Short mmCIF file of C-alpha atoms in Angstrom, two decimals:
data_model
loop_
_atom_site.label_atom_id
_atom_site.label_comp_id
_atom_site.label_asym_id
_atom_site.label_seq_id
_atom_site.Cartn_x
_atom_site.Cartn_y
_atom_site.Cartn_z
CA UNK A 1 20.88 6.37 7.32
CA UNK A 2 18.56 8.95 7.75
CA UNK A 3 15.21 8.39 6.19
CA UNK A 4 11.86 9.80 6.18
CA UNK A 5 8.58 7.66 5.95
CA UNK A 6 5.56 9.21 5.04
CA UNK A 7 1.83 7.87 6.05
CA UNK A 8 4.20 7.50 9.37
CA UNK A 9 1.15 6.63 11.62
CA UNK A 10 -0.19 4.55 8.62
CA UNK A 11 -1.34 1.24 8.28
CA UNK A 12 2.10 0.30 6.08
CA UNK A 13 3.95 3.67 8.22
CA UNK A 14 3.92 2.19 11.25
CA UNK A 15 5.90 -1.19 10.16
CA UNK A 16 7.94 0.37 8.04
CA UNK A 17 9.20 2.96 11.02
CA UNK A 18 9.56 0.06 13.79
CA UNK A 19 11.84 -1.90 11.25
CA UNK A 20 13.43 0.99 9.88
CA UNK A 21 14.38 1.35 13.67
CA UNK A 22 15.30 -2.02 14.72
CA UNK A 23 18.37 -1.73 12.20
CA UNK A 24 19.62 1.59 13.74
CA UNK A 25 18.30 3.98 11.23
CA UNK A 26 17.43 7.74 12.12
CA UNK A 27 14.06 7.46 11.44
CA UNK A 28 11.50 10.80 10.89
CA UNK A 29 7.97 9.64 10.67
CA UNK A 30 6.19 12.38 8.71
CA UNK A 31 2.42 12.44 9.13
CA UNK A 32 -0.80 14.39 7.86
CA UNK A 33 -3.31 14.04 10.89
CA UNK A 34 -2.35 11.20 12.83
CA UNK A 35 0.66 11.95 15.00
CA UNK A 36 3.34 8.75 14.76
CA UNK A 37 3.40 6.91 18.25
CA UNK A 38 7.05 6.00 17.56
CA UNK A 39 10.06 7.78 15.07
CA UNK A 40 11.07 11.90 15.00
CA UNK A 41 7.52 13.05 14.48
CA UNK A 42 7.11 15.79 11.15
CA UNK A 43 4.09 17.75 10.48
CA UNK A 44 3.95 17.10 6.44
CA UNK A 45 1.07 18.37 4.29
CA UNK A 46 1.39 17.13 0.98
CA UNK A 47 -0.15 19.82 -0.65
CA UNK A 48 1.87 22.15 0.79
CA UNK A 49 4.89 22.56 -2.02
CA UNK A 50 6.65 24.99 0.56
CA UNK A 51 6.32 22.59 3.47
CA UNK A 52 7.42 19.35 1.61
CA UNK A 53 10.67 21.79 0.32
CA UNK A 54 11.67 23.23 3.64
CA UNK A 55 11.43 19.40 5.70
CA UNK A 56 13.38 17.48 2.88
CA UNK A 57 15.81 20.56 3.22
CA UNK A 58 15.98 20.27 6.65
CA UNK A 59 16.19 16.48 7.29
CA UNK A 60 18.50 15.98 4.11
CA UNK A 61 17.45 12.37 4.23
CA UNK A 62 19.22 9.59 2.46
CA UNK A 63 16.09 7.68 1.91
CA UNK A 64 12.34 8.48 1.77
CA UNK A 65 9.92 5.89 1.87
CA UNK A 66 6.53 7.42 0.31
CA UNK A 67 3.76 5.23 1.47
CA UNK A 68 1.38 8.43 2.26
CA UNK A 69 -1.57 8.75 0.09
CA UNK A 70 -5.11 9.26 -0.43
CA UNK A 71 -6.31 5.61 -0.74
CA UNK A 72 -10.08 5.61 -0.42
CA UNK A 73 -11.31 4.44 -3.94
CA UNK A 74 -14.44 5.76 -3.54
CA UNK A 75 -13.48 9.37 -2.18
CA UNK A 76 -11.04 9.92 -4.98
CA UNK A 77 -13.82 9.33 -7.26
CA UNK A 78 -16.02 11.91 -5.38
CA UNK A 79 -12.78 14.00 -5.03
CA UNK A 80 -10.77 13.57 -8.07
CA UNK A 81 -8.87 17.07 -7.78
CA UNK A 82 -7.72 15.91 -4.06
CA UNK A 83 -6.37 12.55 -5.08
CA UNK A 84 -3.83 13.94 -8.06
CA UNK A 85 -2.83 16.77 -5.41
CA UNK A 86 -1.84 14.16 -3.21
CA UNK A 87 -1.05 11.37 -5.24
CA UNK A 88 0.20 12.70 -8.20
CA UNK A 89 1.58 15.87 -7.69
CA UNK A 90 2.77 15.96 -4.23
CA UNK A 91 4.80 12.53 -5.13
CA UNK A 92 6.27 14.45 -8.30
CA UNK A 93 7.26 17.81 -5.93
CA UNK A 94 8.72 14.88 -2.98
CA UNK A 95 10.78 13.14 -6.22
CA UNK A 96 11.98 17.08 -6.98
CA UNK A 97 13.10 18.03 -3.53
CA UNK A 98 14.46 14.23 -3.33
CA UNK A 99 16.87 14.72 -6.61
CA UNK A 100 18.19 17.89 -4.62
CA UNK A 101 19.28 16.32 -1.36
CA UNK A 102 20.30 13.39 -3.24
CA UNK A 103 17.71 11.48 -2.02
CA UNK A 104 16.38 7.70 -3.08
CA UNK A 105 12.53 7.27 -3.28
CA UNK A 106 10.98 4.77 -2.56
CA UNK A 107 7.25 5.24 -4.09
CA UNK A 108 4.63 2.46 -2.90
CA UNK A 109 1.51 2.75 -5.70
CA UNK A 110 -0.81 0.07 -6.60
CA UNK A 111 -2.44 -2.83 -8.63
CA UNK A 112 -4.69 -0.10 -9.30
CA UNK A 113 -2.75 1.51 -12.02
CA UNK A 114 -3.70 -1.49 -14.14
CA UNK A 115 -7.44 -1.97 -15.62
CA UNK A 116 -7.94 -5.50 -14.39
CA UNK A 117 -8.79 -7.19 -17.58
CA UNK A 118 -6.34 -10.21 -17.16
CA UNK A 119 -4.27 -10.17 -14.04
CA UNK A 120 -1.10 -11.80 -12.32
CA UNK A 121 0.50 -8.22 -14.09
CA UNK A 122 4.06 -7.97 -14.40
CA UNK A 123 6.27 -4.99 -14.30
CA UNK A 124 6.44 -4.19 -17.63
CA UNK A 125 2.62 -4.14 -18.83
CA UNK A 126 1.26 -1.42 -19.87
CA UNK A 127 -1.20 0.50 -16.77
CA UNK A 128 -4.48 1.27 -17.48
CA UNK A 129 -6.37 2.54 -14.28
CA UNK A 130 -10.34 2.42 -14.56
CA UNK A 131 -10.67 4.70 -12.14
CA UNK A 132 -9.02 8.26 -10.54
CA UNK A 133 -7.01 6.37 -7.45
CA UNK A 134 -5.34 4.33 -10.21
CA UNK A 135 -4.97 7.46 -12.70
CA UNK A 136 -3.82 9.74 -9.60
CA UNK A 137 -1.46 6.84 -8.52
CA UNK A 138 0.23 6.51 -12.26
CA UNK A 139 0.35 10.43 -12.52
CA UNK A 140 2.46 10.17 -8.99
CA UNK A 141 4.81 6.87 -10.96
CA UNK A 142 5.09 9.70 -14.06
CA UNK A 143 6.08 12.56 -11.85
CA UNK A 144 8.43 10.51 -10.04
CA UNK A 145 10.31 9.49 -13.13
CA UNK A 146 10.13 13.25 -14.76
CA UNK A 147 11.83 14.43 -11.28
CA UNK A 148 15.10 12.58 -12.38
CA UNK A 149 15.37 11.54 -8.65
CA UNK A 150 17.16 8.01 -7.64
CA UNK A 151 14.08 6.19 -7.08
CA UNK A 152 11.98 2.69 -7.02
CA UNK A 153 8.28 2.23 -8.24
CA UNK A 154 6.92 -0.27 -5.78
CA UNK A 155 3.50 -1.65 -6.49
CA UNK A 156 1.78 -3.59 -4.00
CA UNK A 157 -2.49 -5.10 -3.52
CA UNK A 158 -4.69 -4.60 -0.74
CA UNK A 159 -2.91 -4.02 2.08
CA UNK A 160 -4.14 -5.56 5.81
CA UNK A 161 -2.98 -6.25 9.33
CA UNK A 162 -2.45 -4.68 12.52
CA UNK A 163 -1.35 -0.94 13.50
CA UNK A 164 -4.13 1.45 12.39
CA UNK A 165 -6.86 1.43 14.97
CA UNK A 166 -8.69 4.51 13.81
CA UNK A 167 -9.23 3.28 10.08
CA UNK A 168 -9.92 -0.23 9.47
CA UNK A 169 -8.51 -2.45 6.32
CA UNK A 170 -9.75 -5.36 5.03
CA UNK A 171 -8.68 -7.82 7.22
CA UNK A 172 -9.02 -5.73 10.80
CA UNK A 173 -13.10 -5.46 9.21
CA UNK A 174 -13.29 -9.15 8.53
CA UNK A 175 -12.41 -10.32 11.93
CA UNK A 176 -14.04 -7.61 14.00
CA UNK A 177 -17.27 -8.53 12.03
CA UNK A 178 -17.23 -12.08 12.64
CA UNK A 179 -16.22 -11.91 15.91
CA UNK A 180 -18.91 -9.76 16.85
CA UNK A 181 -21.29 -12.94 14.84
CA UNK A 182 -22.58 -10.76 11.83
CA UNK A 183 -22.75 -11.60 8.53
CA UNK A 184 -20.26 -9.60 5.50
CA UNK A 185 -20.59 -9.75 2.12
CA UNK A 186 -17.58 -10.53 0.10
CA UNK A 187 -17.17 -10.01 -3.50
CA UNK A 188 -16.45 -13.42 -5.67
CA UNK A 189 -15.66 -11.67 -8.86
CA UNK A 190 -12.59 -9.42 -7.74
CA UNK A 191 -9.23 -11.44 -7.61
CA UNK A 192 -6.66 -9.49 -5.93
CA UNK A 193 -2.94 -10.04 -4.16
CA UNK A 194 -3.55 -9.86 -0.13
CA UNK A 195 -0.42 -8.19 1.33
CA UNK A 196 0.32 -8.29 5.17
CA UNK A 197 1.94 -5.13 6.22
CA UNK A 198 4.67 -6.58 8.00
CA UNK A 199 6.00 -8.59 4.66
CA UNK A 200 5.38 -5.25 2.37
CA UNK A 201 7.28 -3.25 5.26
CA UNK A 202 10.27 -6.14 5.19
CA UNK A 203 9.94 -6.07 1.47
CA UNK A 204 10.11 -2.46 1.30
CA UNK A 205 13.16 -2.10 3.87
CA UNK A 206 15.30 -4.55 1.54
CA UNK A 207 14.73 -2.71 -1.32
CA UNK A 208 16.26 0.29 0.77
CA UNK A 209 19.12 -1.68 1.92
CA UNK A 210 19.65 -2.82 -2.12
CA UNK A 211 19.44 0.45 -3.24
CA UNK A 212 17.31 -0.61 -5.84
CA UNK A 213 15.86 1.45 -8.73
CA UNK A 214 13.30 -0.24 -10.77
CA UNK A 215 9.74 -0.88 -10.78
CA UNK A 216 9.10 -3.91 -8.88
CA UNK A 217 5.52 -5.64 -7.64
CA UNK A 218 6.05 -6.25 -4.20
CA UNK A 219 2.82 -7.91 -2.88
CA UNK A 220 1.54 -11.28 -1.27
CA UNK A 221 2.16 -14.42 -3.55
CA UNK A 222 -1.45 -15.41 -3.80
CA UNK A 223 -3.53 -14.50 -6.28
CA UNK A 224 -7.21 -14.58 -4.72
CA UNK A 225 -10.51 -13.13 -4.59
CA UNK A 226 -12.17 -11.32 -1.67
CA UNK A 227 -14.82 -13.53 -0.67
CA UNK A 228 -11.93 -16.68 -0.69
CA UNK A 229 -9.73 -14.54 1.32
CA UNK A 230 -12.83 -13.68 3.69
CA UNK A 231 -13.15 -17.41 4.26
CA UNK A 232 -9.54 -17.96 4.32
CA UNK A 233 -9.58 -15.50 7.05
CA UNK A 234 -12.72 -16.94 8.77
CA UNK A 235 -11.12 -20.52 8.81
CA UNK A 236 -7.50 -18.88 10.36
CA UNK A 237 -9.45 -17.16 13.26
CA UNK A 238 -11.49 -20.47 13.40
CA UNK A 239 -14.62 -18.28 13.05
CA UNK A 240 -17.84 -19.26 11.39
CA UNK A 241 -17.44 -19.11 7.64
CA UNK A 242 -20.91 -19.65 7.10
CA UNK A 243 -21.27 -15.59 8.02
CA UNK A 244 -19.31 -14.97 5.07
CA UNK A 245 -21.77 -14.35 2.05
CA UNK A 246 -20.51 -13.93 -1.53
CA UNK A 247 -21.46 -11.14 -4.04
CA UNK A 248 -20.72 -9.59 -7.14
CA UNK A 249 -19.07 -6.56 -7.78
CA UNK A 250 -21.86 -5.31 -9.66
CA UNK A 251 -24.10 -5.68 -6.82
CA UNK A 252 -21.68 -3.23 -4.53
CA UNK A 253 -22.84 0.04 -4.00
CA UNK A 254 -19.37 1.48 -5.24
CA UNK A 255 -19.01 4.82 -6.94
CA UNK A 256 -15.76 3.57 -8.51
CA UNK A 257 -14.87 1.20 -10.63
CA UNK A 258 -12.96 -1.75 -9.22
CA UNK A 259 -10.76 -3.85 -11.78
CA UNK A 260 -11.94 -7.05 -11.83
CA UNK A 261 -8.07 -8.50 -11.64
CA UNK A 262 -5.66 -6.51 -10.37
CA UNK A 263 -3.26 -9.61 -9.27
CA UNK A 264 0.09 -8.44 -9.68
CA UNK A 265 3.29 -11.22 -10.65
CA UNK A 266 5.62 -10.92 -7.81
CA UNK A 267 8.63 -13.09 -9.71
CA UNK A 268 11.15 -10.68 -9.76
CA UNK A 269 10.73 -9.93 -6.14
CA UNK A 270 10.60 -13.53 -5.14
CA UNK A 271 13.97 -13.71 -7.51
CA UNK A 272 15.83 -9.98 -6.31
CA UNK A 273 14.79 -9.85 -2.65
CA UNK A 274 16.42 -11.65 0.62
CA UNK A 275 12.68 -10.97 2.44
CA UNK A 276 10.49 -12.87 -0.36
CA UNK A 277 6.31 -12.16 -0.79
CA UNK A 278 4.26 -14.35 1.31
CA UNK A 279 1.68 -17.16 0.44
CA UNK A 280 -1.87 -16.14 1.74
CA UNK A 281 -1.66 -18.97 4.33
CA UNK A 282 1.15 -18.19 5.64
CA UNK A 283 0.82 -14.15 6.04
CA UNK A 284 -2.60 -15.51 7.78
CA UNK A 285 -0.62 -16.84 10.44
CA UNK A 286 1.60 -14.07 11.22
CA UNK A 287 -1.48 -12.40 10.39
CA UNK A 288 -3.38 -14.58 13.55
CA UNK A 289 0.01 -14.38 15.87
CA UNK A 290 0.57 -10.61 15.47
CA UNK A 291 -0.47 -7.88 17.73
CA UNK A 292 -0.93 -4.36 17.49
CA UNK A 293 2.09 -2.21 18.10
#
């Protein structure tokens, strides 16, 4: 098949392009600033209408994996009028040009789209983002269904692991900090669902191969908050946990609101797909074996 990934060079990009060519697809890695290091590079600007048009026209894909977006919480509360360019309308105008080539989307959003108020969220409660990353993110799962395009809605938690040198994630800014002996604070009051790259990226592939079109929470298993997974991460890299000191959300210098559980209930992927969400411990380990590509 021929499919285009966007966020290419990204932290979930670059899995999802390896696997995507391990199993013999043409693969076109389509990128903002970063150029790809492996797949057909493409120059994509996803506030460009024209340019989105004329490469979907060009490559005619059979698949696009959308995992490009604005994700800074904070600077899409600073910037609201960037993040629903990019996250909500430039998914809506990929879901248009998709429905044209005949295209299946594949749309990777967020817990964020929900407010946090009780957690472990299943596919079929109601969002209710608290702040514009989760608003811009549901205005991209709107547009998406609006564009009529064959497509699946693929939420997903705080994404880490190797692959994206020049931006940190969560876990990458754990380790380096320990290593280095300095303390982090972790927030106690924020419960979340960890997700290694790798298993989104193998998650995300098998919902390509099923052809699925649904929304469908595709995230680690464990339902957690940070300053557990800090330790959990501390104890893995058998570094000093006593570096790790816990705070409240309310103490965080954040512009944004943060929901205080976004945990999202990965049953129906542990029940659809052949490549099943990960435990925490066990992502850890890939997590603590893995290298950067």
């Amino acid at each position: 098949m021929r499919i285009i990934i966007t966020g290419g060079s990204g932290l979930l990009g670059t899995q999802l392009v390896h696997l995507c060519l391990e199993t013999g697809h043409q693969v076109f890695s389509a990128y903002s600033t970063h150029p790809p290091a492996i797949g057909n590079p493409v120059r994509l600007d996803l506030t460009d209408s024209r340019m989105i048009h004329d490469a979907i026209e060009r490559i005619r894909p059979d698949v696009i994996i959308h995992a490009a977006a604005v994700t800074d919480v904070d600077l899409c509360e600073e910037r609201p009028e960037l993040a629903y360019l990019i996250n909500g309308e430039g998914t809506g105008k990929i879901g248009e040009e998709a429905k044209g080539v005949g295209a299946h989307v594949i749309y990777v959003s967020t817990d964020y789209v929900f407010d946090g108020r009780t957690g472990s969220y299943r596919e079929d409660e109601p969002p209710n983002p608290v702040n514009h990353y989760g608003r811009s993110k549901l205005l991209g799962e709107r547009l998406l269904r609006e564009s009529c395009c064959h497509h699946c809605i693929a939420r997903t938690s705080v994404i880490y692991g190797w692959g994206r040198e020049h931006r940190p994630n969560f876990g990458t800014w754990v380790l380096s900090t320990l290593q280095s002996n300095r303390t982090i604070k972790a927030v106690m009051d924020q419960y979340v669902s960890p997700t290694l790259n790798e298993n989104l990226a193998e998650m995300l592939v098998n919902v390509v191969d099923m052809k699925l079109e649904r929304v469908l929470h595709v995230a680690g298993s464990t339902r957690i908050d940070r300053y557990n997974f800090a330790l959990k991460i501390a104890k893995t890299f058998h570094l000093d946990p006593n570096l790790v000191e816990p705070v409240k959300a309310a103490d965080m210098n954040w512009r944004a609101q943060r929901p205080a559980d976004s945990s999202l209930d990965v049953e129906k992927a542990m029940r659809l797909l052949d490549r099943k969400p990960l435990k925490l411990s066990d992502a850890l380990e890939r997590f603590r074996a893995g290298q950067v590509l």
